[in-house]
Structures are given as structure tokens and as C-alpha cells.
Amino acid sequence: RLESEECQPIISPRSPSNSFINITFMKKPLSTQRKLLKPYKQSLKISKTQYDIAIGCLLGDASIQTQDKGKTYRLKFQQSENLHRDYLFNLYEVFNEWCLSPPQFNSGRKIWSFQTISHIDFKKLAELFILNESGVECKKHIKPLLVEKYLTPLGLAYWFMDDGGKSSYNKDYVRKGFSFNTHGFQEAEV
């Protein structure tokens, strides 16, 4: 292409051999790529399924961050090397339209991770988890009635996959059931 031609994103659909949607741009200056990314971002809307799963994951190990003082937010997902790799790739399948790159492996920390683009649609999740009543960002927490009002069966399933487990892993101690690891929350929140 000539430099004067406008560069459009090339979206490669999923195929049986490739489960990812790839978004690539012709080689142009970063400022031009940002201009191309803007219309794509504006076309995105978080689905009910993605919203429910995000709530479950944010009750677990996922995090939500801002880079522009609260105008937009992004989700970040991390899981350990081998044990939870498939789970992380399942999450990527759920959110891949929101991602510019597939999950990456950090060999030093032995974790797989990916993050979404920053977007205004994630602000309602930030309001539930990291913004206080005044709209000021604080540590991740569970607001009153969050679980009752917003946690769906799908979100509960993802919370369990993200941060749940058997009540006892000791084969000599018979104790049935499962638990959610809520160590990061205050006692009043759980």
C-alpha cells in the first residue's frame, strides 16, 4: 500500500485450526494505529455473558485497572503455569474480541496472563469492585449486596474455577464440600 492510503484493520475470523480472532494493522506509525483502533473499540459492547463471567473472575484472582485516571478500565487475568493454563485460555476465548494479543507466558513468574484493551464498558465493573462511594479508586473489595444483586450462576461457576477448591485435600480426613478462597476480602465482605 501507499503511505497515503488509509490502513484498515484486518480481522481474521476463527477457523478450525485457529481459535483466535487476529486483528492486525499494516505497518504504520503508532499514532495511525491508534486512530484505527478507536473505531474498533467503539464497536465493542460487553455482553451479558462476558459481564457475568467478569464478576465471577473479579471475585477471584482477576484484576481491573485504569491507565487514564478512571475514564476507562481494563481486565487482567493471570493463572499458574500448567495447572490452570486451559482455564486461562478459556477466559481468553470469552474475552478475545477485547484483546490485542493472545495469552503470554512469563517464565520468570511461571504464569500465563492476558489483558483486555481499556474500555468504558468495564467502568461499571470498576464501580462494583474498586471504586468507593465517592468514585475514588481503592483496594479491590466486595460492596454490600454485590453477590446478591450481581452474581449469577455463570459468574459463580467462574468464581469457583478461578478461586475455589475442595474443602479438604487430605485423603485421610473425610470432609466433603468445596470452598471459595476469600482471604483477600474483609470479614464483613464475605
XYZ file of N, CA, C and O in Angstrom:
760
model
N 0.820 -1.188 0.000
C 0.000 0.000 0.000
C 0.862 1.248 0.000
O 1.939 1.263 0.564
N 0.302 2.281 -0.526
C 0.986 3.561 -0.475
C 0.781 4.182 0.894
O -0.209 3.952 1.563
N 1.716 4.980 1.297
C 1.646 5.623 2.604
C 0.400 6.486 2.740
O -0.119 6.660 3.811
N -0.097 7.038 1.640
C -1.247 7.927 1.730
C -2.572 7.178 1.865
O -3.569 7.750 2.257
N -2.592 5.903 1.529
C -3.824 5.136 1.667
C -4.114 4.885 3.134
O -3.200 4.674 3.934
N -5.381 4.905 3.481
C -5.761 4.647 4.864
C -5.616 3.163 5.145
O -6.002 2.325 4.349
N -5.049 2.858 6.263
C -4.832 1.471 6.651
C -6.008 0.999 7.481
O -6.340 1.600 8.486
N -6.651 -0.058 7.072
C -7.796 -0.602 7.786
C -7.386 -1.854 8.552
O -6.503 -2.588 8.106
N -8.022 -2.116 9.685
C -7.689 -3.344 10.405
C -8.086 -4.552 9.575
O -9.078 -4.528 8.859
N -7.278 -5.589 9.681
C -7.577 -6.845 9.012
C -7.979 -7.816 10.105
O -7.167 -8.176 10.955
N -9.222 -8.218 10.114
C -9.716 -9.127 11.145
C -9.823 -10.510 10.539
O -10.578 -10.730 9.601
N -9.015 -11.419 11.056
C -9.020 -12.792 10.564
C -9.992 -13.605 11.409
O -9.812 -13.728 12.612
N -11.041 -14.157 10.806
C -12.012 -14.923 11.593
C -11.416 -16.224 12.102
O -10.380 -16.684 11.634
N -12.118 -16.817 13.046
C -11.704 -18.102 13.595
C -11.811 -19.176 12.523
O -12.671 -19.130 11.666
N -10.939 -20.127 12.612
C -11.006 -21.292 11.736
C -10.813 -22.514 12.612
O -10.394 -22.396 13.764
N -11.082 -23.728 12.104
C -10.900 -24.914 12.945
C -9.498 -25.035 13.521
O -9.306 -25.515 14.615
N -8.491 -24.573 12.775
C -7.120 -24.687 13.270
C -6.679 -23.481 14.083
O -5.654 -23.493 14.709
N -7.455 -22.400 14.055
C -7.090 -21.189 14.770
C -8.303 -20.693 15.538
O -9.245 -20.192 14.950
N -8.280 -20.826 16.853
C -9.429 -20.439 17.659
C -9.394 -18.968 18.072
O -10.243 -18.525 18.798
N -8.419 -18.221 17.605
C -8.305 -16.823 17.981
C -8.730 -15.921 16.835
O -8.560 -16.231 15.673
N -9.279 -14.770 17.167
C -9.529 -13.738 16.173
C -8.304 -12.836 16.178
O -7.923 -12.315 17.219
N -7.674 -12.690 15.045
C -6.474 -11.867 14.972
C -6.798 -10.526 14.353
O -7.442 -10.449 13.317
N -6.358 -9.479 15.005
C -6.526 -8.138 14.472
C -5.131 -7.617 14.169
O -4.302 -7.497 15.072
N -4.857 -7.368 12.912
C -3.543 -6.865 12.545
C -3.712 -5.586 11.750
O -4.724 -5.367 11.101
N -2.716 -4.748 11.806
C -2.726 -3.494 11.084
C -1.489 -3.450 10.198
O -0.454 -4.008 10.539
N -1.635 -2.789 9.088
C -0.481 -2.586 8.214
C 0.549 -1.797 9.012
O 0.209 -1.044 9.918
N 1.817 -1.944 8.667
C 2.863 -1.237 9.405
C 2.773 0.259 9.124
O 3.034 0.709 8.028
N 2.359 0.963 10.134
C 2.228 2.417 10.076
C 2.673 2.953 11.432
O 2.786 2.202 12.398
N 2.861 4.240 11.550
C 3.224 4.807 12.854
C 2.156 4.489 13.908
O 0.979 4.347 13.582
N 2.586 4.370 15.148
C 1.685 4.032 16.241
C 0.495 4.986 16.309
O -0.625 4.567 16.572
N 0.706 6.257 16.053
C -0.392 7.226 16.115
C -1.478 6.869 15.107
O -2.662 7.025 15.372
N -1.107 6.374 13.948
C -2.078 5.961 12.940
C -2.818 4.714 13.417
O -4.016 4.588 13.238
N -2.096 3.778 14.029
C -2.738 2.571 14.523
C -3.767 2.901 15.598
O -4.824 2.300 15.639
N -3.463 3.846 16.450
C -4.419 4.246 17.488
C -5.687 4.797 16.859
O -6.780 4.563 17.341
N -5.531 5.539 15.775
C -6.699 6.069 15.080
C -7.542 4.929 14.510
O -8.761 5.028 14.451
N -6.900 3.867 14.088
C -7.627 2.721 13.547
C -8.275 1.903 14.652
O -9.325 1.306 14.457
N -7.646 1.879 15.802
C -8.179 1.110 16.920
C -9.429 1.767 17.512
O -10.334 1.073 17.971
N -9.499 3.067 17.458
C -10.619 3.788 18.060
C -11.980 3.335 17.528
O -12.877 3.026 18.314
N -12.184 3.256 16.189
C -13.498 2.795 15.709
C -13.800 1.352 16.116
O -14.944 1.010 16.398
N -12.756 0.532 16.169
C -12.966 -0.851 16.602
C -13.423 -0.877 18.055
O -14.387 -1.565 18.399
N -12.760 -0.117 18.917
C -13.140 -0.071 20.327
C -14.566 0.446 20.498
O -15.322 -0.040 21.335
N -14.939 1.438 19.674
C -16.287 1.997 19.773
C -17.352 0.989 19.363
O -18.495 1.085 19.800
N -16.981 0.005 18.573
C -17.950 -1.005 18.136
C -18.188 -2.085 19.192
O -19.146 -2.845 19.092
N -17.327 -2.136 20.197
C -17.435 -3.181 21.217
C -18.454 -2.823 22.295
O -18.529 -1.683 22.741
N -19.206 -3.818 22.719
C -20.120 -3.715 23.857
C -19.990 -5.004 24.649
O -20.041 -6.094 24.076
N -19.852 -4.885 25.962
C -19.724 -6.091 26.777
C -21.056 -6.838 26.783
O -22.122 -6.238 26.967
N -20.993 -8.129 26.553
C -22.212 -8.946 26.530
C -22.601 -9.334 27.954
O -21.791 -9.241 28.886
N -23.814 -9.780 28.138
C -24.286 -10.243 29.449
C -23.415 -11.405 29.935
O -23.031 -11.463 31.110
N -23.083 -12.325 29.036
C -22.234 -13.465 29.399
C -20.864 -12.987 29.855
O -20.358 -13.430 30.897
N -20.234 -12.086 29.108
C -18.919 -11.560 29.487
C -18.994 -10.817 30.822
O -18.105 -10.958 31.666
N -20.050 -10.058 31.027
C -20.229 -9.319 32.273
C -20.354 -10.276 33.458
O -19.688 -10.105 34.490
N -21.183 -11.306 33.320
C -21.369 -12.284 34.399
C -20.064 -13.009 34.713
O -19.718 -13.213 35.886
N -19.330 -13.413 33.677
C -18.057 -14.108 33.881
C -17.046 -13.166 34.531
O -16.311 -13.566 35.444
N -17.008 -11.917 34.101
C -16.071 -10.948 34.685
C -16.339 -10.761 36.179
O -15.396 -10.670 36.972
N -17.589 -10.722 36.570
C -17.905 -10.582 38.001
C -17.355 -11.776 38.779
O -16.712 -11.607 39.818
N -17.580 -12.989 38.279
C -17.041 -14.173 38.940
C -15.518 -14.133 39.026
O -14.930 -14.437 40.065
N -14.868 -13.737 37.942
C -13.400 -13.683 37.925
C -12.859 -12.583 38.828
O -11.821 -12.757 39.469
N -13.548 -11.447 38.894
C -13.098 -10.369 39.778
C -13.302 -10.722 41.247
O -12.575 -10.232 42.108
N -14.268 -11.581 41.537
C -14.383 -12.104 42.907
C -13.222 -13.050 43.196
O -12.865 -13.273 44.347
N -12.634 -13.597 42.146
C -11.467 -14.466 42.259
C -10.181 -13.679 42.091
O -9.963 -12.658 42.740
N -9.340 -14.149 41.142
C -7.991 -13.601 41.007
C -7.838 -12.504 39.963
O -6.773 -11.893 39.873
N -8.821 -12.255 39.138
C -8.686 -11.228 38.101
C -8.594 -9.841 38.740
O -9.017 -9.640 39.879
N -8.050 -8.922 37.980
C -7.964 -7.539 38.480
C -8.498 -6.588 37.420
O -8.629 -6.939 36.253
N -8.803 -5.397 37.870
C -9.290 -4.347 36.974
C -8.444 -3.109 37.232
O -8.157 -2.775 38.380
N -8.004 -2.459 36.141
C -7.052 -1.356 36.255
C -7.455 -0.222 35.325
O -8.102 -0.447 34.302
N -7.020 0.967 35.665
C -7.188 2.120 34.786
C -5.823 2.696 34.465
O -4.893 2.598 35.269
N -5.704 3.272 33.285
C -4.463 3.941 32.893
C -4.721 5.408 32.568
O -3.807 6.137 32.222
N -5.985 5.816 32.644
C -6.332 7.184 32.268
C -7.195 7.872 33.337
O -8.147 8.565 33.040
N -6.834 7.611 34.593
C -7.490 8.246 35.747
C -8.994 7.989 35.803
O -9.782 8.862 36.138
N -9.396 6.770 35.449
C -10.782 6.362 35.628
C -11.722 6.600 34.469
O -12.913 6.359 34.593
N -11.214 7.036 33.336
C -12.097 7.200 32.174
C -12.478 5.838 31.602
O -13.628 5.607 31.234
N -11.488 4.956 31.507
C -11.713 3.595 31.012
C -10.957 2.621 31.906
O -10.061 3.013 32.659
N -11.306 1.341 31.792
C -10.671 0.297 32.598
C -10.375 -0.907 31.721
O -10.981 -1.084 30.665
N -9.442 -1.737 32.182
C -9.137 -2.993 31.502
C -9.134 -4.116 32.527
O -8.892 -3.890 33.724
N -9.401 -5.321 32.051
C -9.354 -6.516 32.894
C -8.026 -7.211 32.691
O -7.509 -7.248 31.563
N -7.482 -7.779 33.744
C -6.233 -8.534 33.659
C -6.442 -9.900 34.301
O -6.969 -9.996 35.413
N -6.047 -10.929 33.576
C -6.212 -12.311 34.020
C -4.846 -12.972 34.099
O -4.043 -12.831 33.173
N -4.588 -13.698 35.192
C -3.332 -14.435 35.368
C -3.641 -15.781 36.000
O -4.492 -15.864 36.894
N -2.938 -16.817 35.546
C -3.077 -18.150 36.138
C -1.726 -18.847 36.105
O -0.872 -18.544 35.270
N -1.557 -19.823 36.987
C -0.282 -20.522 37.095
C 0.031 -21.348 35.846
O -0.844 -21.687 35.064
N 1.302 -21.665 35.734
C 1.909 -22.281 34.546
C 1.113 -23.414 33.907
O 0.616 -23.275 32.804
N 1.007 -24.535 34.563
C 0.402 -25.701 33.922
C -0.993 -26.017 34.416
O -1.876 -26.352 33.645
N -1.194 -25.906 35.700
C -2.428 -26.340 36.311
C -3.653 -25.609 35.775
O -4.693 -26.209 35.555
N -3.539 -24.330 35.529
C -4.700 -23.526 35.141
C -4.581 -22.918 33.746
O -5.338 -22.019 33.399
N -3.651 -23.412 32.948
C -3.440 -22.882 31.592
C -4.714 -22.998 30.751
O -5.119 -22.045 30.099
N -5.340 -24.166 30.752
C -6.547 -24.365 29.940
C -7.668 -23.427 30.371
O -8.412 -22.915 29.536
N -7.789 -23.206 31.671
C -8.798 -22.282 32.183
C -8.530 -20.875 31.667
O -9.436 -20.177 31.210
N -7.263 -20.432 31.717
C -6.928 -19.102 31.238
C -7.238 -18.967 29.743
O -7.780 -17.951 29.307
N -6.942 -20.001 28.971
C -7.237 -19.938 27.541
C -8.748 -19.939 27.286
O -9.218 -19.339 26.327
N -9.518 -20.580 28.165
C -10.973 -20.492 28.064
C -11.426 -19.053 28.300
O -12.281 -18.539 27.573
N -10.851 -18.394 29.296
C -11.184 -16.990 29.554
C -10.816 -16.119 28.356
O -11.553 -15.205 27.989
N -9.682 -16.416 27.745
C -9.283 -15.662 26.564
C -10.318 -15.832 25.443
O -10.646 -14.869 24.752
N -10.838 -17.036 25.284
C -11.882 -17.265 24.274
C -13.110 -16.399 24.552
O -13.723 -15.883 23.633
N -13.446 -16.246 25.820
C -14.603 -15.433 26.197
C -14.363 -13.955 25.879
O -15.263 -13.262 25.399
N -13.148 -13.472 26.123
C -12.848 -12.044 26.003
C -11.954 -11.700 24.807
O -11.485 -10.571 24.714
N -11.735 -12.625 23.876
C -10.726 -12.378 22.844
C -11.018 -11.176 21.954
O -10.099 -10.547 21.460
N -12.262 -10.817 21.758
C -12.542 -9.629 20.936
C -12.076 -8.353 21.617
O -11.927 -7.314 20.983
N -11.824 -8.440 22.919
C -11.365 -7.298 23.708
C -9.834 -7.258 23.830
O -9.300 -6.371 24.499
N -9.148 -8.220 23.232
C -7.698 -8.366 23.405
C -6.951 -8.105 22.106
O -7.425 -8.476 21.030
N -5.775 -7.515 22.218
C -4.944 -7.276 21.047
C -3.884 -8.355 20.864
O -3.264 -8.425 19.814
N -3.676 -9.164 21.885
C -2.700 -10.253 21.767
C -3.172 -11.444 22.599
O -3.893 -11.278 23.582
N -2.758 -12.644 22.206
C -3.152 -13.844 22.948
C -2.411 -13.926 24.288
O -1.492 -13.138 24.540
N -2.786 -14.872 25.136
C -2.091 -15.025 26.418
C -0.586 -15.194 26.232
O -0.134 -15.820 25.275
N 0.159 -14.617 27.161
C 1.620 -14.685 27.141
C 2.090 -15.450 28.371
O 1.473 -15.381 29.433
N 3.219 -16.148 28.217
C 3.792 -16.891 29.347
C 4.989 -16.132 29.887
O 5.879 -15.734 29.140
N 5.013 -15.918 31.198
C 6.133 -15.289 31.876
C 6.907 -16.408 32.563
O 6.453 -16.938 33.586
N 8.036 -16.788 31.994
C 8.794 -17.923 32.530
C 9.399 -17.608 33.896
O 9.584 -18.510 34.705
N 9.710 -16.347 34.178
C 10.258 -15.981 35.482
C 9.245 -16.162 36.604
O 9.566 -16.696 37.663
N 8.017 -15.739 36.360
C 6.960 -15.860 37.370
C 6.158 -17.151 37.212
O 5.322 -17.465 38.041
N 6.371 -17.850 36.099
C 5.670 -19.099 35.789
C 4.153 -18.917 35.761
O 3.410 -19.673 36.382
N 3.730 -17.879 35.039
C 2.296 -17.616 34.911
C 1.936 -17.304 33.458
O 2.751 -16.806 32.685
N 0.717 -17.625 33.126
C 0.115 -17.211 31.874
C -0.755 -16.000 32.182
O -1.408 -15.956 33.236
N -0.794 -15.043 31.271
C -1.642 -13.872 31.507
C -2.061 -13.234 30.187
O -1.439 -13.443 29.149
N -3.137 -12.484 30.267
C -3.554 -11.621 29.173
C -4.372 -10.497 29.765
O -4.813 -10.567 30.909
N -4.532 -9.452 28.990
C -5.341 -8.326 29.438
C -6.177 -7.824 28.273
O -5.850 -8.035 27.114
N -7.259 -7.180 28.620
C -8.131 -6.599 27.603
C -7.645 -5.190 27.268
O -6.800 -4.639 27.979
N -8.216 -4.625 26.255
C -7.995 -3.210 25.994
C -8.760 -2.419 27.049
O -9.677 -2.937 27.684
N -8.393 -1.184 27.244
C -9.144 -0.311 28.148
C -10.419 0.128 27.442
O -10.390 0.440 26.250
N -11.516 0.137 28.191
C -12.800 0.458 27.561
C -13.765 0.992 28.613
O -13.743 0.587 29.773
N -14.636 1.874 28.184
C -15.642 2.478 29.070
C -16.616 1.431 29.620
O -17.124 1.576 30.738
N -16.888 0.350 28.876
C -17.827 -0.672 29.345
C -17.353 -1.375 30.620
O -18.165 -1.924 31.350
N -16.052 -1.366 30.877
C -15.548 -2.007 32.086
C -15.672 -1.106 33.319
O -15.422 -1.542 34.439
N -16.074 0.144 33.116
C -16.206 1.066 34.252
C -17.268 0.590 35.236
O -17.109 0.730 36.449
N -18.362 -0.011 34.743
C -19.393 -0.490 35.673
C -18.861 -1.620 36.549
O -19.287 -1.762 37.694
N -17.882 -2.380 36.052
C -17.236 -3.398 36.890
C -16.333 -2.727 37.923
O -16.283 -3.150 39.079
N -15.629 -1.680 37.514
C -14.782 -0.935 38.460
C -15.625 -0.341 39.577
O -15.226 -0.348 40.742
N -16.808 0.153 39.232
C -17.698 0.731 40.245
C -18.123 -0.319 41.270
O -18.346 0.007 42.437
N -18.210 -1.565 40.845
C -18.592 -2.638 41.771
C -17.431 -3.103 42.645
O -17.645 -3.547 43.770
N -16.200 -3.025 42.121
C -15.079 -3.665 42.809
C -13.987 -2.753 43.340
O -13.357 -3.092 44.334
N -13.697 -1.634 42.694
C -12.537 -0.860 43.146
C -12.814 0.619 43.390
O -11.919 1.336 43.826
N -14.015 1.064 43.108
C -14.326 2.466 43.380
C -15.186 2.568 44.631
O -16.138 1.802 44.788
N -14.851 3.498 45.505
C -15.669 3.658 46.706
C -16.897 4.516 46.380
O -17.102 4.913 45.233
N -17.682 4.832 47.400
C -18.922 5.585 47.204
C -18.690 6.960 46.593
O -19.553 7.524 45.936
N -17.492 7.515 46.798
C -17.150 8.829 46.252
C -16.563 8.730 44.845
O -16.196 9.744 44.254
N -16.428 7.508 44.324
C -15.852 7.317 42.999
C -14.335 7.301 42.987
O -13.711 7.372 41.939
N -13.724 7.214 44.173
C -12.274 7.191 44.287
C -11.796 5.738 44.261
O -12.374 4.864 44.920
N -10.729 5.488 43.497
C -10.195 4.134 43.382
C -9.566 3.694 44.700
O -8.847 4.453 45.347
N -9.864 2.454 45.098
C -9.286 1.890 46.314
C -9.009 0.402 46.083
O -9.204 -0.104 44.980
N -8.589 -0.289 47.114
C -8.293 -1.725 47.022
C -9.548 -2.500 46.614
O -10.662 -2.132 46.974
N -9.350 -3.601 45.885
C -10.476 -4.432 45.474
C -11.257 -4.890 46.700
O -10.680 -5.312 47.692
N -12.567 -4.764 46.631
C -13.424 -5.108 47.757
C -14.788 -5.557 47.241
O -15.102 -5.402 46.062
N -15.579 -6.124 48.139
C -16.939 -6.540 47.791
C -17.900 -5.554 48.440
O -17.946 -5.431 49.666
N -18.666 -4.863 47.625
C -19.645 -3.917 48.153
C -20.859 -4.668 48.694
O -21.155 -5.780 48.257
N -21.576 -4.063 49.639
C -22.784 -4.710 50.160
C -23.741 -5.064 49.022
O -23.921 -4.302 48.077
N -24.318 -6.227 49.097
C -25.294 -6.756 48.139
C -24.720 -7.079 46.757
O -25.472 -7.436 45.863
N -23.392 -6.956 46.565
C -22.809 -7.275 45.264
C -23.129 -8.710 44.863
O -23.596 -8.961 43.758
N -22.883 -9.639 45.771
C -23.131 -11.049 45.459
C -24.617 -11.288 45.211
O -24.996 -11.922 44.228
N -25.468 -10.763 46.062
C -26.920 -10.970 45.915
C -27.474 -10.352 44.631
O -28.320 -10.930 43.977
N -27.010 -9.170 44.261
C -27.570 -8.459 43.112
C -26.929 -8.821 41.776
O -27.589 -8.783 40.750
N -25.640 -9.155 41.774
C -24.920 -9.268 40.515
C -24.345 -10.649 40.200
O -24.029 -10.912 39.045
N -24.178 -11.502 41.187
C -23.571 -12.809 40.931
C -24.615 -13.780 40.388
O -25.587 -14.094 41.062
N -24.407 -14.236 39.167
C -25.308 -15.183 38.514
C -24.727 -16.595 38.655
O -23.562 -16.751 39.053
N -25.498 -17.627 38.314
C -24.929 -18.988 38.344
C -23.667 -19.117 37.470
O -22.717 -19.785 37.861
N -23.641 -18.455 36.321
C -22.447 -18.500 35.466
C -21.272 -17.820 36.153
O -20.144 -18.335 36.163
N -21.507 -16.667 36.754
C -20.458 -15.971 37.491
C -19.951 -16.797 38.665
O -18.750 -16.842 38.934
N -20.871 -17.468 39.352
C -20.492 -18.336 40.473
C -19.591 -19.470 39.999
O -18.590 -19.795 40.637
N -19.924 -20.064 38.851
C -19.103 -21.148 38.298
C -17.691 -20.655 37.981
O -16.702 -21.324 38.284
N -17.583 -19.464 37.391
C -16.253 -18.927 37.072
C -15.511 -18.497 38.336
O -14.285 -18.628 38.411
N -16.209 -18.010 39.344
C -15.553 -17.684 40.598
C -14.962 -18.954 41.198
O -13.821 -18.965 41.654
N -15.724 -20.034 41.163
C -15.223 -21.297 41.703
C -14.010 -21.786 40.905
O -13.010 -22.204 41.481
N -14.096 -21.733 39.574
C -12.951 -22.181 38.760
C -11.743 -21.284 39.003
O -10.603 -21.743 38.960
N -11.971 -20.022 39.272
C -10.894 -19.066 39.479
C -10.286 -19.173 40.872
O -9.069 -19.113 41.018
N -11.111 -19.341 41.875
C -10.604 -19.241 43.244
C -11.299 -20.188 44.216
O -11.419 -19.885 45.393
N -11.757 -21.316 43.726
C -12.419 -22.288 44.596
C -11.654 -23.598 44.639
O -10.665 -23.780 43.935
N -12.121 -24.502 45.462
C -11.475 -25.813 45.567
C -12.211 -26.712 46.540
O -13.205 -26.324 47.149
N -11.696 -27.918 46.661
C -12.265 -28.861 47.622
C -12.022 -28.352 49.039
O -11.034 -27.684 49.303
N -12.919 -28.717 49.939
C -12.747 -28.295 51.332
C -11.541 -28.953 51.977
O -10.913 -28.392 52.854
N -11.217 -30.169 51.548
C -10.075 -30.866 52.126
C -9.362 -31.659 51.041
O -9.991 -32.414 50.302
N -8.060 -31.493 50.970
C -7.256 -32.260 50.016
C -6.533 -33.409 50.724
O -5.747 -34.103 50.126
N -6.812 -33.595 52.012
C -6.178 -34.646 52.792
C -6.981 -35.930 52.632
O -8.133 -36.007 53.052
N -6.395 -36.962 52.029
C -7.133 -38.208 51.765
C -7.500 -38.947 53.051
O -8.415 -39.758 53.053
N -6.809 -38.669 54.151
C -7.108 -39.339 55.416
C -8.200 -38.628 56.215
O -8.677 -39.146 57.219
N -8.568 -37.445 55.785
C -9.570 -36.668 56.501
C -10.787 -36.529 55.591
O -10.740 -35.840 54.584
N -11.844 -37.224 55.959
C -13.031 -37.224 55.105
C -13.890 -36.004 55.423
O -14.512 -35.926 56.468
N -13.864 -35.063 54.522
C -14.663 -33.859 54.663
C -15.135 -33.474 53.268
O -14.338 -33.139 52.405
N -16.420 -33.553 53.069
C -16.951 -33.281 51.748
C -17.322 -31.820 51.623
O -17.646 -31.161 52.597
N -17.300 -31.345 50.398
C -17.700 -29.975 50.133
C -16.640 -29.221 49.369
O -15.629 -29.772 48.943
N -16.897 -27.946 49.184
C -15.950 -27.084 48.499
C -15.964 -25.715 49.157
O -16.853 -25.395 49.935
N -14.949 -24.935 48.841
C -14.840 -23.617 49.461
C -14.328 -22.604 48.439
O -13.757 -22.968 47.414
N -14.551 -21.346 48.751
C -14.037 -20.236 47.953
C -12.952 -19.558 48.771
O -13.142 -19.305 49.960
N -11.825 -19.280 48.145
C -10.738 -18.591 48.834
C -11.035 -17.100 48.829
O -10.931 -16.441 47.801
N -11.413 -16.603 49.979
C -11.802 -15.195 50.108
C -10.827 -14.443 51.024
O -11.189 -13.434 51.612
N -9.597 -14.929 51.105
C -8.607 -14.343 52.015
C -8.318 -12.874 51.737
O -7.921 -12.139 52.625
N -8.509 -12.438 50.509
C -8.205 -11.050 50.148
C -9.287 -10.057 50.521
O -9.119 -8.865 50.325
N -10.390 -10.537 51.074
C -11.506 -9.645 51.417
C -11.630 -9.509 52.928
O -11.174 -10.369 53.686
N -12.256 -8.443 53.369
C -12.521 -8.238 54.790
C -13.615 -9.208 55.250
O -14.456 -9.622 54.456
N -13.633 -9.547 56.526
C -14.625 -10.493 57.057
C -16.053 -10.014 56.799
O -16.915 -10.812 56.427
N -16.313 -8.747 56.921
C -17.663 -8.211 56.692
C -18.100 -8.338 55.240
O -19.284 -8.361 54.943
N -17.135 -8.423 54.323
C -17.457 -8.523 52.907
C -17.912 -9.923 52.499
O -18.589 -10.083 51.500
N -17.489 -10.907 53.261
C -17.867 -12.291 52.930
C -18.823 -12.812 53.989
O -19.518 -13.707 53.892
